[in-house]
mmCIF file with all atom_site columns, C-alpha atoms and ligand atoms in Angstrom:
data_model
loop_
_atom_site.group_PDB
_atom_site.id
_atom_site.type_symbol
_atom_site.label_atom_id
_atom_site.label_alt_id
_atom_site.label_comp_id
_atom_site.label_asym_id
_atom_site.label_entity_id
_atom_site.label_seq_id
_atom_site.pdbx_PDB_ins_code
_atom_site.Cartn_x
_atom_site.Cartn_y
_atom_site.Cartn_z
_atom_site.occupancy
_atom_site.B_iso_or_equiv
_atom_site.pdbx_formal_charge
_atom_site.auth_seq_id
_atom_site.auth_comp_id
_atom_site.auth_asym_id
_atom_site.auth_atom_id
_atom_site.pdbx_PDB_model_num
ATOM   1   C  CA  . UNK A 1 1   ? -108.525 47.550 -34.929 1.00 78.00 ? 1289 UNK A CA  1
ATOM   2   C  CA  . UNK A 1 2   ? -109.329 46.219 -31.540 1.00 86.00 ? 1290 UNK A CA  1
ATOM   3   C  CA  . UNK A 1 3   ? -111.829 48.083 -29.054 1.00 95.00 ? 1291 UNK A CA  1
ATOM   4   C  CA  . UNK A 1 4   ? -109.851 48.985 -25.567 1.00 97.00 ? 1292 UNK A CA  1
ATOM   5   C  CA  . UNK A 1 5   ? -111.671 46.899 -22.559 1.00 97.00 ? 1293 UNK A CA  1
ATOM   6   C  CA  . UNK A 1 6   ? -112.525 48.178 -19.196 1.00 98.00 ? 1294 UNK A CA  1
ATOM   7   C  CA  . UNK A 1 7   ? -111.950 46.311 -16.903 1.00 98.00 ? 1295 UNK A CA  1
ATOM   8   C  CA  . UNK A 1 8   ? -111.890 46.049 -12.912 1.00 97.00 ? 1296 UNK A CA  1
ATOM   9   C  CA  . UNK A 1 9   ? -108.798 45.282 -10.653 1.00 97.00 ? 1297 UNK A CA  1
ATOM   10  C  CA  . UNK A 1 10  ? -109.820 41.630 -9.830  1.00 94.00 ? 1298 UNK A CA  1
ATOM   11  C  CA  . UNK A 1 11  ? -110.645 40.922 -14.043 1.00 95.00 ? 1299 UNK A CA  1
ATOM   12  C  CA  . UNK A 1 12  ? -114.248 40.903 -14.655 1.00 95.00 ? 1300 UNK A CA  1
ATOM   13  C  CA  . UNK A 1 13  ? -114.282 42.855 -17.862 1.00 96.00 ? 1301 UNK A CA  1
ATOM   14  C  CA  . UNK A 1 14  ? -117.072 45.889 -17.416 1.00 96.00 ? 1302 UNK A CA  1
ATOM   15  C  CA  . UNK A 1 15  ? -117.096 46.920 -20.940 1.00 97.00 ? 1303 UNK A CA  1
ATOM   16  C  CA  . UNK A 1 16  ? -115.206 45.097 -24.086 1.00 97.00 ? 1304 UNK A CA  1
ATOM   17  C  CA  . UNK A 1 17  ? -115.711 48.258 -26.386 1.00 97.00 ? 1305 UNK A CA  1
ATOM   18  C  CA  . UNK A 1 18  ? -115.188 50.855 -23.567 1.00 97.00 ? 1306 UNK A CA  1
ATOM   19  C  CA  . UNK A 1 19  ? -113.704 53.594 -26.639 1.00 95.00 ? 1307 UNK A CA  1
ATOM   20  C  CA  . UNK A 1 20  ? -116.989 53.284 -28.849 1.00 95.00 ? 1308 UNK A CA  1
ATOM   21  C  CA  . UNK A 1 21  ? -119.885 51.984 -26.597 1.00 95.00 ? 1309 UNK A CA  1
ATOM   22  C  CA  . UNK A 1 22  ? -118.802 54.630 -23.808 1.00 96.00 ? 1310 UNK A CA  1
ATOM   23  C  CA  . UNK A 1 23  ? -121.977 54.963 -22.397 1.00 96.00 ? 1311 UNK A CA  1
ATOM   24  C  CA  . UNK A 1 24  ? -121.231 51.225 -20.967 1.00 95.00 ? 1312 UNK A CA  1
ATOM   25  C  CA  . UNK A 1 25  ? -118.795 52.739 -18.755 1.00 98.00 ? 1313 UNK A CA  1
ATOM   26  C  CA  . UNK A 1 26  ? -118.562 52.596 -15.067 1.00 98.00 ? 1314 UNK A CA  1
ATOM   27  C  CA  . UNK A 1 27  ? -115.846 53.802 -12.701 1.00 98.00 ? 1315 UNK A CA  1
ATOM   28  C  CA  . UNK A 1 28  ? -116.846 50.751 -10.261 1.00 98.00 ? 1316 UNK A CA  1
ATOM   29  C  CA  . UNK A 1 29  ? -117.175 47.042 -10.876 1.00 97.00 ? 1317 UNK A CA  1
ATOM   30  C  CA  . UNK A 1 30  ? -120.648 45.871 -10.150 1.00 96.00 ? 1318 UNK A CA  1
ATOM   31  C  CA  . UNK A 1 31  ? -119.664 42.358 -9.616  1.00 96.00 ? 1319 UNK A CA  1
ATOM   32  C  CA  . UNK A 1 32  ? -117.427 43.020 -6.580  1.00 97.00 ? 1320 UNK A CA  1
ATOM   33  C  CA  . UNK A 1 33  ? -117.087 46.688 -6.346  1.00 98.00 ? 1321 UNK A CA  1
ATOM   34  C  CA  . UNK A 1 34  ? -113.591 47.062 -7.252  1.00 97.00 ? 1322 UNK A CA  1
ATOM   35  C  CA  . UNK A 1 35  ? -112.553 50.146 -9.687  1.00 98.00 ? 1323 UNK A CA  1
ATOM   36  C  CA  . UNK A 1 36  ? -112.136 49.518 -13.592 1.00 98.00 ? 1324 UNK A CA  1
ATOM   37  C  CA  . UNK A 1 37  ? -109.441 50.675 -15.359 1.00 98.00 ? 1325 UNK A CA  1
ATOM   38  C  CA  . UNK A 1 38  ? -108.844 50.878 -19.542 1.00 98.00 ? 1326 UNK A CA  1
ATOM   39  C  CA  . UNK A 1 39  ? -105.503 51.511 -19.421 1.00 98.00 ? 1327 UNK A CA  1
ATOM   40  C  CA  . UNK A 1 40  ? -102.399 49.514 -18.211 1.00 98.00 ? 1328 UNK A CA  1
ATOM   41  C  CA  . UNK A 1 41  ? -101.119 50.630 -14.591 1.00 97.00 ? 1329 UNK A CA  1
ATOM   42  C  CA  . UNK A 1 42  ? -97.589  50.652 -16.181 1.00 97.00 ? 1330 UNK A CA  1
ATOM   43  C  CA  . UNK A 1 43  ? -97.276  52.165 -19.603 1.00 98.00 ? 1331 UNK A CA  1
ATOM   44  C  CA  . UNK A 1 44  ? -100.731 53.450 -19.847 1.00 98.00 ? 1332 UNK A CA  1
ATOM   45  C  CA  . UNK A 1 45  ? -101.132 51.639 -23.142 1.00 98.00 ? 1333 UNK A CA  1
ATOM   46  C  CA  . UNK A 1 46  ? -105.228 50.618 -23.847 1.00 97.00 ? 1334 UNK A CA  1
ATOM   47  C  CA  . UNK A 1 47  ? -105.817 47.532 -22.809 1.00 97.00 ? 1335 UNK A CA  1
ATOM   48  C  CA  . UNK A 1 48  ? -106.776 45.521 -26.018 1.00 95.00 ? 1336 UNK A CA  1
ATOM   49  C  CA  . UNK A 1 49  ? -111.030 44.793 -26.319 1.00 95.00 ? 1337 UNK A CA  1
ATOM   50  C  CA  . UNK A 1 50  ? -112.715 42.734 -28.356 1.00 92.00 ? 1338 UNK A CA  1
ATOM   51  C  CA  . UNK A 1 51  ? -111.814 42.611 -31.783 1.00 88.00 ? 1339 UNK A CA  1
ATOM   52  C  CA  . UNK A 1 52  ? -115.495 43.470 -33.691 1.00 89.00 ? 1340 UNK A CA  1
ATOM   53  C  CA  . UNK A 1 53  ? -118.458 45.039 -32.471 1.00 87.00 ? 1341 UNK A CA  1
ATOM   54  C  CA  . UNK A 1 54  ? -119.479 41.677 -30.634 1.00 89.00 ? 1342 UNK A CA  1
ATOM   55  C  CA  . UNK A 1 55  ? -118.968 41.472 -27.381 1.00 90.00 ? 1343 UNK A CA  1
ATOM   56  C  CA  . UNK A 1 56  ? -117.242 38.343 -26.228 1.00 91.00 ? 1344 UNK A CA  1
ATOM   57  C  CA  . UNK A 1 57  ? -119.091 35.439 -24.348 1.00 89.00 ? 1345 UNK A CA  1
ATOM   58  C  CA  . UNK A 1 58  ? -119.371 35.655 -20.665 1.00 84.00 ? 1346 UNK A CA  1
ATOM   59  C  CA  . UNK A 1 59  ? -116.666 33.459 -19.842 1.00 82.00 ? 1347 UNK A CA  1
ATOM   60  C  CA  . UNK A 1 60  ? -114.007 34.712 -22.035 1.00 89.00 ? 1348 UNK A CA  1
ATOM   61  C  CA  . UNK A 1 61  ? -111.121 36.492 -19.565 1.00 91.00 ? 1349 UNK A CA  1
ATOM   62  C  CA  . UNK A 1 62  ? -109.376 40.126 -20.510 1.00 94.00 ? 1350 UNK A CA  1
ATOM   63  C  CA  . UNK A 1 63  ? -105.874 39.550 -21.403 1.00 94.00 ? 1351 UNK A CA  1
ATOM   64  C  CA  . UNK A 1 64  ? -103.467 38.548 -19.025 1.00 93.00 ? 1352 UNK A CA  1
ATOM   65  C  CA  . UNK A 1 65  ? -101.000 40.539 -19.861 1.00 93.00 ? 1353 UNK A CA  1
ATOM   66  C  CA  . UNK A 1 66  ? -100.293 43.976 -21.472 1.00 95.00 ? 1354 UNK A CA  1
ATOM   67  C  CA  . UNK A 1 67  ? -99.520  43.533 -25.300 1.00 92.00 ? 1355 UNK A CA  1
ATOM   68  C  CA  . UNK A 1 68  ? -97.471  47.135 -25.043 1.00 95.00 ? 1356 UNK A CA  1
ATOM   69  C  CA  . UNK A 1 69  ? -95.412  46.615 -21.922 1.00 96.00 ? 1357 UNK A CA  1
ATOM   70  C  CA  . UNK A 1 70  ? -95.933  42.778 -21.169 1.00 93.00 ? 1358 UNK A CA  1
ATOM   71  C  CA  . UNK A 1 71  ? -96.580  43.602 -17.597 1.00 95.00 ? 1359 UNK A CA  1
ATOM   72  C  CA  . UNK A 1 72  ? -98.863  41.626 -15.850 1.00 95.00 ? 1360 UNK A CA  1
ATOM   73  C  CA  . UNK A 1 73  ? -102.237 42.729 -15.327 1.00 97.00 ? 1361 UNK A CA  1
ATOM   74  C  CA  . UNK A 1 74  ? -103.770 43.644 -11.485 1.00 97.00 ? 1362 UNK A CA  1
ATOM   75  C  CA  . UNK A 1 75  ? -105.749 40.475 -12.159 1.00 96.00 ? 1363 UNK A CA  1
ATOM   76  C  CA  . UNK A 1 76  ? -103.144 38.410 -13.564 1.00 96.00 ? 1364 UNK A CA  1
ATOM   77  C  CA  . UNK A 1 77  ? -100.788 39.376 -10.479 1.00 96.00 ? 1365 UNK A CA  1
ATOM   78  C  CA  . UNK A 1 78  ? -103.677 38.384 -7.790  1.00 95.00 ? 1366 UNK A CA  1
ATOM   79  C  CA  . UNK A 1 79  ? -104.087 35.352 -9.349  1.00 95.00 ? 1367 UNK A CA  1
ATOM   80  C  CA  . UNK A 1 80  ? -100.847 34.298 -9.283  1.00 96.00 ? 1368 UNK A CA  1
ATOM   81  C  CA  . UNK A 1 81  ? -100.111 35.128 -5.594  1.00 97.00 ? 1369 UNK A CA  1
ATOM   82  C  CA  . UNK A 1 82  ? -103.542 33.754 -4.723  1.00 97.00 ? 1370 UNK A CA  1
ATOM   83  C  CA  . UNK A 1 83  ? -102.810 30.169 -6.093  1.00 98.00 ? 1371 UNK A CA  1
ATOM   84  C  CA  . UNK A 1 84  ? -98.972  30.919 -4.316  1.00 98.00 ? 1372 UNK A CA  1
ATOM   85  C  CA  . UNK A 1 85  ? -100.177 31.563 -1.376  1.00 98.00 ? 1373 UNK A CA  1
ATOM   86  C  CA  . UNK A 1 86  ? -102.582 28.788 -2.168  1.00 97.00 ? 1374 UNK A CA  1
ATOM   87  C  CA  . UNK A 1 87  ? -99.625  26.269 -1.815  1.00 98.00 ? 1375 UNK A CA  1
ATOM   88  C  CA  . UNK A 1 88  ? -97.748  27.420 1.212   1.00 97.00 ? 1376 UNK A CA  1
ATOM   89  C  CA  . UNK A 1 89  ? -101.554 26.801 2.730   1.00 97.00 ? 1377 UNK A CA  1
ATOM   90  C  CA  . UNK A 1 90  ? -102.806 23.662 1.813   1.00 97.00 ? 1378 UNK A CA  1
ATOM   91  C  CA  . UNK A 1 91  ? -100.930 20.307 4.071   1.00 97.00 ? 1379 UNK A CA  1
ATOM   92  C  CA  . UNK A 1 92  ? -101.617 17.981 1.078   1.00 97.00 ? 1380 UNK A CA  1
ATOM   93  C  CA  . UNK A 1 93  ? -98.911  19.294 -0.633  1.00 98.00 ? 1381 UNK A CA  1
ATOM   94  C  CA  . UNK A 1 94  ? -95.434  18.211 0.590   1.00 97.00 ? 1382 UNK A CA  1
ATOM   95  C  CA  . UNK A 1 95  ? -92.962  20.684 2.151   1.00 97.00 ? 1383 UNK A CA  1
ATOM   96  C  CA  . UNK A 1 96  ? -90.616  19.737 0.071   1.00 97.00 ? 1384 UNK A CA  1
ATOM   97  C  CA  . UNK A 1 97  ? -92.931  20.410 -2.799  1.00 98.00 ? 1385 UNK A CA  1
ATOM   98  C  CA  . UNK A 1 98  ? -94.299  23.819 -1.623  1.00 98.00 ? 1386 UNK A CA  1
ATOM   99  C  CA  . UNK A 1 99  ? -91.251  25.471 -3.815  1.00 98.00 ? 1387 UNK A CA  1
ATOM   100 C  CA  . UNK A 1 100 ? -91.352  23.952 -7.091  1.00 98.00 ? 1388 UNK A CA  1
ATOM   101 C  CA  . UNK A 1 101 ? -95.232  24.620 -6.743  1.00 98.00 ? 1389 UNK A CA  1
ATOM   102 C  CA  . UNK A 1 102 ? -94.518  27.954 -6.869  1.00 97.00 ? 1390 UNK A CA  1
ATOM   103 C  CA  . UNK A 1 103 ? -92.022  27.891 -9.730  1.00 96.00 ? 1391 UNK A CA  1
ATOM   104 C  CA  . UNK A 1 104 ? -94.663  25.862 -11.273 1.00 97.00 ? 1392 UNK A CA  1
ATOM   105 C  CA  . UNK A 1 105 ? -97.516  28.419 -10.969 1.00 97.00 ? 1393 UNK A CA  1
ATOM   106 C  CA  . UNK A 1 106 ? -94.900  30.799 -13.000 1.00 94.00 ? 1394 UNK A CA  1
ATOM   107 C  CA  . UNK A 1 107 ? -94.501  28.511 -15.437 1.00 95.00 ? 1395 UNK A CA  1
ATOM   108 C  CA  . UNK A 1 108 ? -97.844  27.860 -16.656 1.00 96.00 ? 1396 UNK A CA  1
ATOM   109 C  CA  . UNK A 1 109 ? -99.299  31.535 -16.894 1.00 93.00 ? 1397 UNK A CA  1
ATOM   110 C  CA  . UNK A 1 110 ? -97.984  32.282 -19.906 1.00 77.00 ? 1398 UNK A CA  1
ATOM   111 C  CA  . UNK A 1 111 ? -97.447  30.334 -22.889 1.00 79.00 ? 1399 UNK A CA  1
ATOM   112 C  CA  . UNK A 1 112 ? -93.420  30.021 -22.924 1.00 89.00 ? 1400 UNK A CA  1
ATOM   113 C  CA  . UNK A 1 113 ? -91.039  26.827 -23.510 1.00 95.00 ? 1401 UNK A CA  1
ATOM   114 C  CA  . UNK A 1 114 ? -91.622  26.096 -19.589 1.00 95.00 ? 1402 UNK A CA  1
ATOM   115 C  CA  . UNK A 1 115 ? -94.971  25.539 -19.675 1.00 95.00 ? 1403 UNK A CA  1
ATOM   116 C  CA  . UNK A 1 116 ? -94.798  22.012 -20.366 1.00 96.00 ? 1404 UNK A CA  1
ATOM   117 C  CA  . UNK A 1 117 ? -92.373  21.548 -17.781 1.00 97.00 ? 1405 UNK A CA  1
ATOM   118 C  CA  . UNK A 1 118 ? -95.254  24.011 -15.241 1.00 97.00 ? 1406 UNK A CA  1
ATOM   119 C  CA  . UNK A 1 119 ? -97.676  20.666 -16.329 1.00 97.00 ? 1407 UNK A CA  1
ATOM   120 C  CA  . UNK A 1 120 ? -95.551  18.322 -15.786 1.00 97.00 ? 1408 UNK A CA  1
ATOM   121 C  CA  . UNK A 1 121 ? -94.846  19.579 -12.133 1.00 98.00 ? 1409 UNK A CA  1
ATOM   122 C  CA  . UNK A 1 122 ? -98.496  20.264 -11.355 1.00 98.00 ? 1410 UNK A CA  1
ATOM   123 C  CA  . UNK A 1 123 ? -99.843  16.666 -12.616 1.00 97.00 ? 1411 UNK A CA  1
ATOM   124 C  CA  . UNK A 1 124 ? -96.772  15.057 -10.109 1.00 97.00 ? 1412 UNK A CA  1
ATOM   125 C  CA  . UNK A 1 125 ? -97.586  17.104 -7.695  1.00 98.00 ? 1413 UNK A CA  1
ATOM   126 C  CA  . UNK A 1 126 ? -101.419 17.030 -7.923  1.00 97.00 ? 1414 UNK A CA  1
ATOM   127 C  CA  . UNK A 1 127 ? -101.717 13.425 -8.527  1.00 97.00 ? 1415 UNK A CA  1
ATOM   128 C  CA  . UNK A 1 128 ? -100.249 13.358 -4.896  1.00 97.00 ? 1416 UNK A CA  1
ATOM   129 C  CA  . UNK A 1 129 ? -102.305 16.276 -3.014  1.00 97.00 ? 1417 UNK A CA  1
ATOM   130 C  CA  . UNK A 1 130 ? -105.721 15.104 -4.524  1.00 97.00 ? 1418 UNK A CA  1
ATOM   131 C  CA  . UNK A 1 131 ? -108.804 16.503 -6.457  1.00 96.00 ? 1419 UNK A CA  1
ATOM   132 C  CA  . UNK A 1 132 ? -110.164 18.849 -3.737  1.00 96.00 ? 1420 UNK A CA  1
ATOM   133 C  CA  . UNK A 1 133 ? -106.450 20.551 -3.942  1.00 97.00 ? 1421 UNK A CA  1
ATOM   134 C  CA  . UNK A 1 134 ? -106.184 20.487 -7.477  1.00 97.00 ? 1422 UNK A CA  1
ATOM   135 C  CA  . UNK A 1 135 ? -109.928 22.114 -8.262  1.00 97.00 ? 1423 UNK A CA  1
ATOM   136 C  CA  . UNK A 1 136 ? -108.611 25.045 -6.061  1.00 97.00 ? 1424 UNK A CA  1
ATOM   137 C  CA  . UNK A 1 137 ? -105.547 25.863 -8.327  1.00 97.00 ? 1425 UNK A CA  1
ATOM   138 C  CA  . UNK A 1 138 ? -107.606 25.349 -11.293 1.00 96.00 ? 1426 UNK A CA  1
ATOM   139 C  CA  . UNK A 1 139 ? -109.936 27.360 -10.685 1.00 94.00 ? 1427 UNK A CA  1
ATOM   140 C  CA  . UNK A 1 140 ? -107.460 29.673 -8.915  1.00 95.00 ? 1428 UNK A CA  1
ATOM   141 C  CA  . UNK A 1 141 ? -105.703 29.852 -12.118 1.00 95.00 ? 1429 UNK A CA  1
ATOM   142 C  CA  . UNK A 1 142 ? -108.481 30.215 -14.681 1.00 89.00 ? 1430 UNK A CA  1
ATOM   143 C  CA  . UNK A 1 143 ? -108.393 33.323 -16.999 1.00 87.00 ? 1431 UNK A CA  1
ATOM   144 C  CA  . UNK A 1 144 ? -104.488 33.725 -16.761 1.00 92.00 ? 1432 UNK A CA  1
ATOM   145 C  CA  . UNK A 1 145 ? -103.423 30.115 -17.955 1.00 93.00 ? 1433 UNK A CA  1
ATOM   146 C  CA  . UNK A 1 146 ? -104.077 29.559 -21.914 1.00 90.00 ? 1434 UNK A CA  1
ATOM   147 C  CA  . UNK A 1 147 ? -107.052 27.538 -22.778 1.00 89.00 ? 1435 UNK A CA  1
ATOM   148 C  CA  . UNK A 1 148 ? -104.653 24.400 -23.792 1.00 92.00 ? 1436 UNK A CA  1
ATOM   149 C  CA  . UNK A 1 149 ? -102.879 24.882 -20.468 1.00 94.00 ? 1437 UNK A CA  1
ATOM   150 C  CA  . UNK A 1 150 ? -106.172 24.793 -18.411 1.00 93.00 ? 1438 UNK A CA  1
ATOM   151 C  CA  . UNK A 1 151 ? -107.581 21.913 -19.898 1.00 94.00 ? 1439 UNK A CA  1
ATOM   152 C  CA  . UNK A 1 152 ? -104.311 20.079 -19.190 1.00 95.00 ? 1440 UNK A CA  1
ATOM   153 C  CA  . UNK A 1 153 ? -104.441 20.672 -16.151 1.00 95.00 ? 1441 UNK A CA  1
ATOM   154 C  CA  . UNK A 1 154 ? -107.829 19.008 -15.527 1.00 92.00 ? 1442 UNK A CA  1
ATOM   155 C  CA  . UNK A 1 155 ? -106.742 15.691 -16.864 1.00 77.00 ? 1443 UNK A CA  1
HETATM 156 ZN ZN1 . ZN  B 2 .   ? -114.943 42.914 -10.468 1.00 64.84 ? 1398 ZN  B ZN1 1
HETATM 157 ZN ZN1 . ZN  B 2 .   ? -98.249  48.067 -20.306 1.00 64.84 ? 1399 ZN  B ZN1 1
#
């Protein structure tokens, strides 16, 4: 049985076994001072921790979304408006393009039967705006894409 995480609004996790190592707990983030929250905003279902009494390594992300509701998480929904808003920013990428960048963005958080269409779009459309643009949405996107999705999206 899985520990619940704590974690703060932006997605640094505070605490991967917040229900057994509760003296680890902390109402604020101290990474950027936003609050931390165990439970998810829309069905109040834990959010899942780590899976044995070892915490996870540094880089690992929470979950991106909520394994009781499937709702997004606060994180997960900054992310993706971030790298949106991201798009409808950044003159490298084509008017015409600024739309299906967005579609795209949906389609890769998330592992469904669009993602590979969500790469396809994003290596067109990348392979056009440049490596300075690209490093932005991957890194915009880290955490809430899969591991297989992120590394595709390198390449
Ligand atoms: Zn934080
Ligand atoms: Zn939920």
């Amino acid at each position: 049985m899985p520990d619940t995480a704590l974690v703060c609004t932006s997605g640094h996790v505070a605490n991967w076994h917040s229900g057994t190592q509760t003296q680890l707990n902390v109402p604020f983030c101290e990474k950027c001072g936003k609050e931390t929250i165990s439970k998810c905003p829309k069905c109040q279902a834990d959010i899942r921790g780590a899976p044995n009494r070892f915490n996870p390594a540094e880089s690992t992300p929470p979950p991106s979304f909520c394994a009781s509701c499937g709702a997004p998480f606060p994180w997960t929904t900054a992310r993706i408006l971030a790298a949106k808003e991201l798009a409808d920013l950044r003159d490298e990428i084509a008017e015409a393009d600024k739309p299906i960048m967005k579609t795209t963005i949906d389609d890769l958080v998330g592992d469904t039967v669009r993602t590979p269409i969500g790469i396809t779009n994003f290596q067109r459309i990348m392979g056009k705006a440049g490596p300075v643009v690209r490093k932005l949405f991957v890194d915009c996107l880290a955490g809430i894409v899969s591991e297989a999705v992120a590394k595709a999206l390198v390449r």
